[in-house]
Coordinates of C-alpha atoms and ligand atoms in Angstrom, one line a residue:
M1 CA -38.5 -51.9 23.8
S2 CA -39.9 -48.6 25.1
L3 CA -37.4 -46.0 26.3
V4 CA -38.7 -46.5 29.9
A5 CA -38.2 -50.2 29.7
E6 CA -34.7 -49.7 28.2
R7 CA -33.6 -47.4 31.0
I8 CA -35.4 -49.1 33.9
Q9 CA -34.8 -52.8 33.2
N10 CA -35.7 -54.0 36.8
T11 CA -39.4 -54.7 37.1
F12 CA -39.5 -54.2 40.9
L13 CA -38.1 -50.7 40.5
L14 CA -40.2 -50.0 37.4
A15 CA -43.3 -50.5 39.6
K16 CA -41.9 -47.7 41.9
V17 CA -42.1 -45.0 39.2
M18 CA -44.0 -41.9 40.4
S19 CA -44.0 -38.1 39.9
A20 CA -41.4 -35.9 41.6
A21 CA -44.1 -34.3 43.7
K22 CA -45.2 -37.7 45.1
A23 CA -41.6 -38.7 45.7
A24 CA -40.9 -35.4 47.5
E25 CA -43.9 -36.1 49.9
L26 CA -42.0 -39.2 51.1
I27 CA -39.2 -37.1 52.5
P28 CA -39.9 -36.3 56.1
V29 CA -39.5 -32.6 57.2
G30 CA -36.4 -32.4 59.3
A31 CA -34.8 -35.4 57.5
N32 CA -31.1 -35.6 56.6
V33 CA -31.1 -36.1 52.9
G34 CA -28.0 -37.2 50.9
M35 CA -28.3 -36.1 47.3
S36 CA -26.0 -36.9 44.4
G37 CA -24.3 -34.1 42.5
F38 CA -20.8 -32.7 42.1
T39 CA -19.9 -29.4 40.5
G40 CA -23.1 -29.2 38.5
A41 CA -23.0 -32.8 37.2
G42 CA -25.1 -35.8 38.1
Y43 CA -27.4 -34.0 40.6
P44 CA -31.2 -34.9 40.9
K45 CA -33.1 -32.4 38.8
A46 CA -36.8 -32.9 39.8
V47 CA -37.2 -34.1 43.4
P48 CA -35.3 -31.2 45.0
Q49 CA -37.5 -28.7 43.2
A50 CA -40.6 -30.5 44.2
L51 CA -39.3 -30.7 47.7
A52 CA -38.6 -26.9 47.7
Y53 CA -42.1 -26.3 46.5
R54 CA -43.5 -28.4 49.3
L55 CA -41.4 -26.8 52.0
A56 CA -42.3 -23.3 50.8
A57 CA -46.0 -24.3 51.0
L58 CA -45.5 -25.5 54.6
H59 CA -43.8 -22.2 55.5
A60 CA -46.7 -20.3 54.0
A61 CA -49.0 -22.4 56.1
G62 CA -47.1 -21.4 59.3
Q63 CA -44.7 -24.3 59.6
T64 CA -41.7 -21.9 59.4
D65 CA -39.2 -24.5 60.7
A66 CA -39.9 -27.0 57.8
R67 CA -36.3 -27.7 56.6
I68 CA -34.0 -30.5 55.8
G69 CA -30.3 -31.3 56.3
L70 CA -28.7 -31.4 52.8
W71 CA -25.6 -33.4 52.1
T72 CA -24.1 -33.8 48.6
G73 CA -20.9 -34.7 46.8
A74 CA -19.9 -31.0 46.4
S75 CA -21.6 -28.0 44.7
T76 CA -24.7 -28.6 42.6
A77 CA -26.9 -26.3 40.6
P78 CA -29.9 -23.9 40.7
E79 CA -32.4 -26.8 40.5
L80 CA -31.0 -28.3 43.7
D81 CA -29.1 -25.8 46.0
G82 CA -30.7 -22.8 44.4
A83 CA -34.3 -24.1 44.7
L84 CA -34.0 -25.4 48.3
A85 CA -32.2 -22.2 49.4
Q86 CA -34.7 -19.9 47.9
A87 CA -37.4 -21.9 49.7
Q88 CA -35.5 -21.4 53.0
G89 CA -35.6 -25.1 53.1
I90 CA -32.0 -26.0 54.3
E91 CA -31.1 -26.2 58.0
M92 CA -27.6 -27.6 57.5
R93 CA -25.6 -27.8 54.3
L94 CA -22.5 -29.9 53.8
P95 CA -19.8 -30.5 52.6
Y96 CA -19.3 -27.8 49.8
Q97 CA -21.5 -25.2 48.0
S98 CA -21.0 -22.5 45.5
D99 CA -24.6 -21.3 45.1
P100 CA -25.3 -17.6 45.3
T101 CA -28.5 -17.9 47.4
C102 CA -26.9 -20.5 49.7
R103 CA -23.9 -18.1 50.1
Q104 CA -26.2 -15.2 50.9
L105 CA -28.2 -17.2 53.5
I106 CA -25.0 -18.6 55.1
N107 CA -23.4 -15.2 55.4
A108 CA -26.7 -13.8 56.8
G109 CA -26.6 -16.4 59.5
Q110 CA -29.8 -18.0 58.2
M111 CA -28.3 -21.4 57.1
H112 CA -25.7 -23.6 58.9
Y113 CA -22.8 -24.8 56.7
T114 CA -20.2 -27.4 57.6
D115 CA -17.3 -26.8 55.2
M116 CA -15.5 -30.2 55.0
H117 CA -12.5 -31.8 53.3
L118 CA -14.2 -33.9 50.7
S119 CA -12.2 -37.0 51.5
H120 CA -13.5 -36.9 55.1
V121 CA -17.2 -36.9 54.2
A122 CA -17.9 -40.7 53.7
Q123 CA -16.1 -41.8 56.9
T124 CA -17.6 -39.0 59.0
V125 CA -21.1 -40.0 57.8
C126 CA -20.5 -43.7 58.4
S127 CA -19.2 -42.9 61.9
G128 CA -22.6 -41.5 62.8
V129 CA -21.3 -38.3 64.1
L130 CA -23.5 -36.2 61.7
G131 CA -26.6 -38.1 62.7
K132 CA -28.7 -40.6 60.7
L133 CA -29.0 -40.3 57.0
D134 CA -32.7 -40.6 56.4
V135 CA -33.1 -40.5 52.6
A136 CA -30.8 -40.7 49.6
V137 CA -31.8 -39.0 46.3
V138 CA -29.5 -40.2 43.6
E139 CA -29.5 -39.5 39.8
V140 CA -28.6 -42.5 37.7
A141 CA -28.3 -43.0 33.9
G142 CA -30.1 -46.4 34.0
I143 CA -31.1 -49.5 36.0
L144 CA -30.0 -53.0 35.0
P145 CA -32.3 -56.1 35.2
D146 CA -30.7 -57.2 38.5
G147 CA -31.1 -53.7 40.0
R148 CA -27.5 -52.5 39.6
L149 CA -27.4 -48.8 38.8
I150 CA -25.5 -47.1 36.0
P151 CA -24.0 -44.0 37.5
S152 CA -24.5 -40.6 36.0
T153 CA -21.9 -37.8 35.3
S154 CA -20.6 -37.7 38.8
V155 CA -20.0 -40.3 41.6
G156 CA -19.3 -38.1 44.6
N157 CA -20.7 -39.8 47.7
N158 CA -23.5 -41.7 46.0
Q159 CA -22.4 -45.2 47.1
T160 CA -22.2 -43.9 50.7
W161 CA -25.6 -42.4 50.5
L162 CA -27.1 -45.6 49.1
D163 CA -25.4 -47.7 51.8
E164 CA -26.2 -45.4 54.7
A165 CA -29.7 -44.1 54.0
D166 CA -32.9 -45.7 55.4
H167 CA -34.8 -44.9 52.2
I168 CA -33.7 -44.3 48.6
I169 CA -35.3 -42.2 45.8
L170 CA -33.7 -42.7 42.4
E171 CA -34.0 -40.2 39.5
V172 CA -33.4 -41.9 36.2
N173 CA -32.3 -39.1 33.8
F174 CA -33.0 -40.0 30.2
H175 CA -30.9 -37.0 29.1
Q176 CA -27.7 -38.7 30.4
N177 CA -25.9 -40.7 27.8
P178 CA -26.6 -44.5 28.4
A179 CA -23.1 -45.1 27.0
L180 CA -21.7 -43.7 30.3
E181 CA -22.0 -47.3 31.3
G182 CA -18.5 -48.7 32.0
M183 CA -16.8 -45.4 32.7
H184 CA -17.1 -45.6 36.5
D185 CA -15.1 -47.5 39.1
I186 CA -17.1 -47.8 42.3
A187 CA -14.8 -49.2 45.1
H188 CA -17.3 -50.2 47.7
G189 CA -16.4 -48.1 50.7
T190 CA -13.2 -48.3 52.8
H191 CA -13.5 -50.2 56.1
P192 CA -13.7 -48.3 59.4
P193 CA -10.5 -48.2 61.4
S194 CA -8.9 -50.4 62.7
H195 CA -9.9 -52.8 59.8
R196 CA -8.5 -50.7 57.0
L197 CA -6.4 -52.3 54.2
P198 CA -4.1 -50.6 51.7
I199 CA -6.2 -49.3 48.7
P200 CA -4.7 -51.3 45.8
L201 CA -4.5 -48.5 43.3
L202 CA -1.0 -47.9 41.8
K203 CA -1.8 -45.9 38.7
A204 CA -4.4 -43.2 37.8
S205 CA -5.9 -45.7 35.3
D206 CA -6.2 -48.7 37.7
R207 CA -9.7 -50.1 38.3
I208 CA -10.4 -51.5 41.8
G209 CA -14.2 -51.7 41.9
T210 CA -17.2 -52.3 39.7
P211 CA -18.7 -49.9 37.1
Y212 CA -22.1 -49.9 39.0
L213 CA -23.6 -48.4 42.1
Q214 CA -25.5 -51.0 44.2
C215 CA -28.2 -50.8 46.8
D216 CA -30.6 -52.8 48.8
L217 CA -33.7 -52.6 46.5
S218 CA -36.1 -52.9 49.4
K219 CA -35.0 -49.4 50.5
V220 CA -36.1 -47.8 47.3
I221 CA -39.3 -45.9 47.9
A222 CA -39.6 -44.1 44.6
V223 CA -38.2 -43.9 41.1
V224 CA -38.6 -40.6 39.2
I225 CA -38.0 -40.1 35.5
T226 CA -36.3 -36.9 34.3
D227 CA -35.0 -35.7 31.0
H228 CA -32.8 -32.6 31.7
P229 CA -29.2 -31.7 31.0
D230 CA -26.6 -31.0 33.7
R231 CA -25.8 -27.4 34.6
N232 CA -23.0 -27.3 32.0
S233 CA -21.8 -23.7 32.8
A234 CA -19.5 -22.3 30.1
F235 CA -15.9 -21.3 31.2
D236 CA -14.7 -17.8 30.6
A237 CA -12.1 -17.5 27.8
P238 CA -8.7 -17.4 29.6
N239 CA -7.6 -13.7 30.2
D240 CA -4.1 -12.3 30.2
A241 CA -3.5 -12.9 33.9
S242 CA -4.6 -16.6 33.6
F243 CA -2.3 -17.1 30.6
R244 CA 0.7 -15.6 32.5
I245 CA 0.0 -17.8 35.5
A246 CA -0.1 -20.8 33.2
E247 CA 3.2 -19.7 31.6
H248 CA 4.9 -19.4 35.0
I249 CA 3.7 -22.9 36.0
I250 CA 4.8 -24.5 32.7
D251 CA 8.3 -22.8 32.9
F252 CA 8.7 -24.1 36.5
L253 CA 7.7 -27.6 35.6
Q254 CA 10.2 -27.7 32.7
H255 CA 12.8 -26.5 35.1
E256 CA 12.0 -29.3 37.5
V257 CA 12.2 -31.9 34.7
K258 CA 15.6 -30.5 33.7
A259 CA 16.8 -30.7 37.3
G260 CA 15.7 -34.4 37.4
R261 CA 13.1 -33.8 40.1
L262 CA 10.2 -34.7 37.9
P263 CA 9.9 -37.3 35.1
P264 CA 9.4 -36.0 31.5
E265 CA 5.7 -37.0 31.6
L266 CA 5.5 -35.2 35.0
L267 CA 3.4 -36.8 37.7
P268 CA -0.4 -37.2 37.8
L269 CA -2.0 -33.7 37.7
Q270 CA -4.8 -32.4 39.9
S271 CA -6.4 -29.2 38.7
G272 CA -8.9 -27.2 40.9
V273 CA -12.2 -25.7 39.8
G274 CA -12.6 -22.4 37.9
N275 CA -11.4 -20.4 35.1
I276 CA -7.7 -20.0 36.1
A277 CA -7.4 -23.8 36.5
N278 CA -9.0 -24.2 33.1
A279 CA -6.5 -21.7 31.6
V280 CA -3.6 -23.6 33.1
L281 CA -4.9 -26.8 31.4
A282 CA -5.2 -24.9 28.1
G283 CA -1.5 -23.8 28.6
L284 CA -0.4 -27.4 29.2
N285 CA -2.3 -28.5 26.1
Q286 CA 0.0 -26.1 24.1
G287 CA 3.0 -26.9 26.2
P288 CA 6.0 -29.3 25.8
F289 CA 4.9 -32.2 28.0
E290 CA 3.5 -35.5 26.5
N291 CA 1.8 -38.6 27.8
L292 CA 0.5 -36.8 30.9
T293 CA -2.0 -38.3 33.4
A294 CA -4.5 -36.8 35.8
Y295 CA -5.6 -37.9 39.2
T296 CA -8.0 -35.2 40.0
E297 CA -11.4 -34.4 41.4
V298 CA -13.2 -32.6 38.5
L299 CA -12.6 -33.1 34.8
Q300 CA -13.3 -29.8 33.1
D301 CA -13.1 -28.6 29.5
G302 CA -9.3 -28.1 29.5
M303 CA -8.7 -31.8 30.4
L304 CA -11.1 -33.0 27.7
D305 CA -9.1 -30.9 25.1
M306 CA -5.9 -32.5 26.4
L307 CA -7.4 -36.0 26.1
R308 CA -8.5 -35.3 22.5
S309 CA -5.1 -33.9 21.5
G310 CA -3.3 -36.9 23.1
K311 CA -1.3 -34.7 25.5
L312 CA -3.2 -36.4 28.3
A313 CA -3.2 -40.2 28.2
F314 CA -5.6 -40.8 31.0
A315 CA -7.7 -39.0 33.6
S316 CA -9.2 -40.2 36.9
A317 CA -11.8 -37.9 38.5
T318 CA -15.1 -38.1 40.5
A319 CA -17.1 -35.8 38.2
L320 CA -17.3 -34.2 34.8
S321 CA -17.7 -30.4 34.8
L322 CA -18.0 -29.5 31.2
G323 CA -19.3 -26.4 29.3
P324 CA -22.0 -26.9 26.6
E325 CA -19.5 -27.4 23.7
A326 CA -17.3 -29.8 25.6
T327 CA -20.5 -31.8 26.7
A328 CA -21.5 -32.2 23.0
E329 CA -17.9 -33.3 22.1
F330 CA -17.9 -35.8 25.1
N331 CA -21.3 -37.3 24.1
N332 CA -20.4 -37.5 20.4
N333 CA -17.2 -39.4 21.1
I334 CA -18.0 -41.2 24.3
A335 CA -16.4 -44.5 23.2
F336 CA -13.1 -42.7 22.8
Y337 CA -13.4 -41.0 26.2
R338 CA -14.5 -44.2 28.0
Q339 CA -11.1 -45.7 27.2
R340 CA -9.4 -42.7 28.8
I341 CA -11.6 -41.5 31.8
V342 CA -12.6 -43.2 35.0
L343 CA -15.0 -41.7 37.5
R344 CA -14.6 -42.8 41.1
P345 CA -16.2 -42.1 44.5
E346 CA -14.8 -38.9 46.0
E347 CA -13.5 -40.9 49.0
V348 CA -11.1 -42.5 46.5
S349 CA -10.4 -39.6 44.1
N350 CA -9.4 -37.5 47.0
H351 CA -7.9 -40.1 49.3
P352 CA -4.7 -38.9 51.0
E353 CA -3.1 -42.4 50.7
L354 CA -3.5 -42.4 46.9
I355 CA -2.5 -38.7 46.4
R356 CA 0.7 -39.3 48.3
R357 CA 1.4 -42.7 46.6
L358 CA 0.9 -41.3 43.1
G359 CA 2.9 -38.1 43.9
V360 CA 0.2 -35.8 42.5
I361 CA 1.0 -32.3 41.3
A362 CA -1.8 -30.2 42.8
M363 CA -2.8 -26.8 41.3
N364 CA -5.6 -24.9 43.1
A365 CA -6.9 -21.4 43.0
M366 CA -6.9 -19.2 46.2
I367 CA -8.5 -16.0 47.4
E368 CA -5.3 -14.7 49.1
A369 CA -1.9 -15.7 50.5
D370 CA 0.1 -14.0 53.1
I371 CA 3.8 -13.1 53.0
Y372 CA 4.7 -16.4 54.8
G373 CA 2.7 -18.6 52.4
N374 CA -0.4 -19.3 54.4
V375 CA -3.4 -19.6 52.1
N376 CA -7.1 -18.6 52.3
S377 CA -9.3 -20.4 49.8
T378 CA -12.7 -19.8 51.3
H379 CA -13.4 -16.5 53.1
I380 CA -13.8 -12.9 51.9
M381 CA -12.4 -10.4 54.3
G382 CA -12.1 -13.1 57.0
S383 CA -15.8 -13.7 57.7
G384 CA -17.9 -14.2 54.5
I385 CA -17.8 -17.6 53.0
M386 CA -17.2 -17.8 49.2
N387 CA -17.5 -21.5 48.3
G388 CA -15.6 -23.9 50.6
I389 CA -12.4 -25.8 50.9
G390 CA -13.6 -28.6 48.7
G391 CA -10.8 -31.0 47.8
S392 CA -8.0 -28.4 47.9
G393 CA -6.9 -29.5 51.4
D394 CA -7.0 -33.2 50.5
F395 CA -4.7 -32.5 47.5
A396 CA -2.5 -29.7 48.8
R397 CA -1.3 -31.4 52.0
N398 CA -0.7 -34.8 50.4
A399 CA 0.6 -33.7 47.0
Y400 CA 4.2 -34.2 45.8
L401 CA 4.1 -30.6 44.6
S402 CA 1.4 -28.1 45.6
F403 CA 0.7 -24.9 43.7
F404 CA -1.7 -22.1 44.8
M405 CA -2.6 -19.5 42.2
S406 CA -4.5 -16.2 41.9
P407 CA -4.3 -12.9 40.1
S408 CA -2.2 -10.6 42.3
V409 CA -5.1 -8.1 42.7
A410 CA -8.9 -8.3 42.9
K411 CA -11.7 -5.8 42.5
G412 CA -10.0 -3.7 39.9
G413 CA -6.8 -3.4 41.9
K414 CA -8.4 -2.3 45.2
I415 CA -7.5 -5.6 46.9
S416 CA -4.0 -7.2 47.1
S417 CA -4.1 -11.0 47.0
I418 CA -0.8 -11.0 48.9
V419 CA -1.4 -9.6 52.4
P420 CA 0.6 -9.4 55.7
M421 CA -1.6 -12.1 57.3
V422 CA -4.4 -14.1 55.7
S423 CA -7.8 -13.2 57.2
H424 CA -8.8 -17.0 57.3
H425 CA -6.5 -20.0 57.2
D426 CA -7.3 -23.0 55.0
H427 CA -3.8 -24.2 54.0
T428 CA -1.0 -23.5 56.4
E429 CA 2.5 -22.5 55.2
H430 CA 3.4 -26.2 55.7
D431 CA 1.1 -27.3 52.9
V432 CA 1.9 -24.6 50.4
Q433 CA 5.0 -25.1 48.2
V434 CA 4.6 -22.8 45.3
I435 CA 2.6 -19.5 45.0
V436 CA 1.9 -18.1 41.5
T437 CA 0.3 -14.9 40.3
E438 CA 0.5 -13.3 36.9
Q439 CA 3.5 -11.3 38.3
G440 CA 5.6 -14.5 38.9
L441 CA 6.2 -17.7 40.8
A442 CA 7.6 -18.2 44.3
D443 CA 9.1 -21.6 45.0
L444 CA 8.9 -21.8 48.8
R445 CA 10.4 -25.2 49.3
G446 CA 13.1 -25.4 51.9
L447 CA 12.9 -21.7 52.8
A448 CA 12.6 -20.1 56.3
P449 CA 9.6 -17.8 56.8
T450 CA 11.5 -14.5 56.3
Q451 CA 13.1 -15.9 53.1
R452 CA 9.6 -16.9 51.9
A453 CA 8.3 -13.4 52.6
E454 CA 11.1 -11.8 50.5
L455 CA 10.4 -14.1 47.6
I456 CA 6.6 -13.9 47.7
V457 CA 6.6 -10.1 47.8
E458 CA 9.2 -9.7 45.1
R459 CA 7.8 -12.4 42.7
C460 CA 4.1 -12.5 43.3
A461 CA 2.8 -9.2 44.8
H462 CA 1.4 -6.5 42.5
P463 CA 4.0 -3.6 42.1
S464 CA 1.4 -1.2 43.5
F465 CA 1.3 -3.1 46.8
R466 CA 5.0 -4.1 47.0
P467 CA 6.3 -0.9 48.9
Q468 CA 3.5 -1.3 51.5
L469 CA 4.4 -5.0 52.0
R470 CA 8.1 -4.3 52.2
D471 CA 7.4 -1.5 54.8
Y472 CA 5.4 -4.0 56.9
M473 CA 8.1 -6.7 56.7
E474 CA 10.8 -4.2 57.6
R475 CA 9.0 -2.8 60.7
A476 CA 7.9 -6.3 61.8
R477 CA 11.6 -7.4 61.7
H478 CA 12.4 -4.5 64.1
S479 CA 9.4 -4.9 66.4
G480 CA 11.3 -6.7 69.1
A481 CA 9.0 -9.6 69.0
G482 CA 9.9 -13.2 67.8
L483 CA 11.9 -13.0 64.5
H484 CA 11.1 -16.4 63.1
T485 CA 7.8 -15.3 61.6
P486 CA 7.8 -11.5 62.4
H487 CA 4.4 -9.8 62.6
L488 CA 3.0 -6.6 63.9
L489 CA -0.1 -8.0 65.6
D490 CA -2.0 -4.7 65.7
E491 CA -1.4 -4.2 62.0
A492 CA -1.5 -7.7 60.6
L493 CA -5.2 -7.6 59.6
S494 CA -5.4 -3.8 59.1
W495 CA -5.3 -4.2 55.3
H496 CA -8.6 -6.1 55.5
S497 CA -10.2 -3.7 58.0
R498 CA -9.1 -0.7 55.9
Y499 CA -10.7 -2.2 52.8
L500 CA -14.0 -2.8 54.8
K501 CA -13.9 0.9 55.9
T502 CA -12.6 2.6 52.8
G503 CA -13.1 0.2 49.9
Q504 CA -9.3 0.2 49.3
M505 CA -6.5 -1.9 50.9
Ligands
COA601 N1 -10.4 -10.6 48.3 C1 -11.8 -10.4 48.1 N2 -12.4 -10.9 47.0 C2 -11.6 -11.7 46.2 C3 -10.3 -11.9 46.4 C4 -9.7 -11.3 47.5 N3 -8.4 -11.5 47.8 N4 -9.8 -12.7 45.4 C5 -10.9 -13.0 44.6 N5 -12.0 -12.4 45.1 C6 -13.3 -12.4 44.5 C7 -13.3 -12.1 43.1 O1 -13.4 -10.6 42.9 C8 -14.6 -12.8 42.6 O2 -15.7 -12.0 43.0 P1 -17.0 -11.8 42.1 O3 -17.6 -13.2 42.0 O4 -17.8 -10.9 42.9 O5 -16.5 -11.2 40.8 C9 -14.6 -14.1 43.4 O6 -13.7 -13.8 44.5 C10 -14.0 -15.3 42.6 O7 -12.7 -14.9 42.2 P2 -12.1 -15.4 40.8 O8 -10.9 -14.6 40.5 O9 -13.2 -15.3 39.7 O10 -11.6 -16.8 41.0 P3 -12.2 -18.3 40.8 O11 -13.5 -18.4 40.1 O12 -11.0 -18.9 40.1 O13 -12.3 -18.8 42.2 C11 -11.8 -19.5 44.4 C12 -11.3 -18.8 43.2 C13 -10.6 -19.6 45.4 C14 -12.9 -18.8 45.1 C15 -12.2 -21.0 44.0 O14 -11.2 -21.6 43.3 C16 -12.6 -21.8 45.2 O15 -13.7 -21.8 45.7 N6 -11.6 -22.6 45.7 C17 -11.8 -23.4 46.9 C18 -12.1 -24.8 46.6 C19 -11.1 -25.5 45.7 O16 -9.9 -25.1 45.7 N7 -11.5 -26.5 45.0 C20 -10.6 -27.3 44.1 C21 -10.2 -28.5 44.8 S1 -10.3 -29.9 43.7

């Protein structure tokens, strides 16, 4: 059998094969387009670039408002977000991005961005409040004779896009390992309220759906063949600060086990994106805990190492986010990993009901925290978007134990990550239980705001900023205003404005 016939076994869909340029012509200007893709995995590689080319040509011909609304699972890659942003082709982006050109356009006021909790996306789209989804562009690893689709390296919102869109374009990526088949668990949407039922998932390893995506084949207007790898960005080697953050977290978890508040195998772990999160996983891989599980959003290199070493028995996620070496390891031993990994829709991987039921331990990075434990994950100096909230809110609010972590300083020590008041609120003090920097760990559970402030400053702030923070706290306490959460309102954000004026907090 030819490779094409092996990967596209449905004859109706085989007859729809065309070039990416032809498929991109079928996407109307102004359409809302739901594309696959989550953290650089499983995104369409050819149609977005062809669409960017077409939109740029329309702009050059004078149609300067030729744009689309772009909805995805989460962040994607230069071939998708990068190409469409560079072509000035995105009117509205949601629900999460981390692309440098998107970031620049959003911060220049030239692109709209709705930064959403990822667990909210499917139900918000289905409610119709975001408008009609016109086209879905979804990467798959293959198509079965009856038209069922073998998902690729991420699931994200793909089933929702296939259900909701008027028209569907499939990219069949020959580069994706066909042995991904069987690794996914697609639970077919939750019902709208008031018809919802409990989601019958009791353990991270439970399967409640089918391994395949499904769609109404009559909606498929094009099938495009590609042969390209995922973005597969390499992680930085863990630095000293990340190692120390990992050590503090592991010490704390050991203490909680000794106190009888956590079982010896802990509770299912959620680990956020980025280098610090990856370093914490590397620490856990060397640490004392055995037979761990993960109920998380993204499975990155550190978790793959833990699966291989046996420290981690099972991982549930919505996407793989692996560096080049980990990708090779995954593909070479995919039968081993298929027994130990399940990839789910993000509506399920991030579902508050399941995070609360399983008692997830959430560990996410932050940009800054304030002395009372409010956390900013998304904005630089209060106004410039970095990436977005992603799943951090889904997990932090509903977790059994919620950590936020960051180096205590940024930009070579000019910025303190512990500030009097955060310049943007993503996670309120009510959702933040433990703050960790390389300086130490503050367990905020059960403490009043002034007690939290003492602990955060003593344990987590960098020594070079502690005197300034103590001075602020002391003066706020004698300001004559409310003493539950004392603030000097004229000064609370002065650290940020000082940095903007002088380059130093
Ligand atoms: N003020 C200003 N800039 C800051 C800062 C602060 N307090 N803290 C960090 N930064 C800058 C860094 O200098 C760096 O800038 P650069 O790219 O110009 O070098 C950038 O922010 C990223 O910081 P870094 O320390 O490399 O952290 P990271 O890669 O671990 O990312 C977040 C940290 C918070 C931006 C990232 O984790 C994120 O986007 N989180 C939100 C989404 C989320 O939590 N998802 C997981 C849910 S499953």
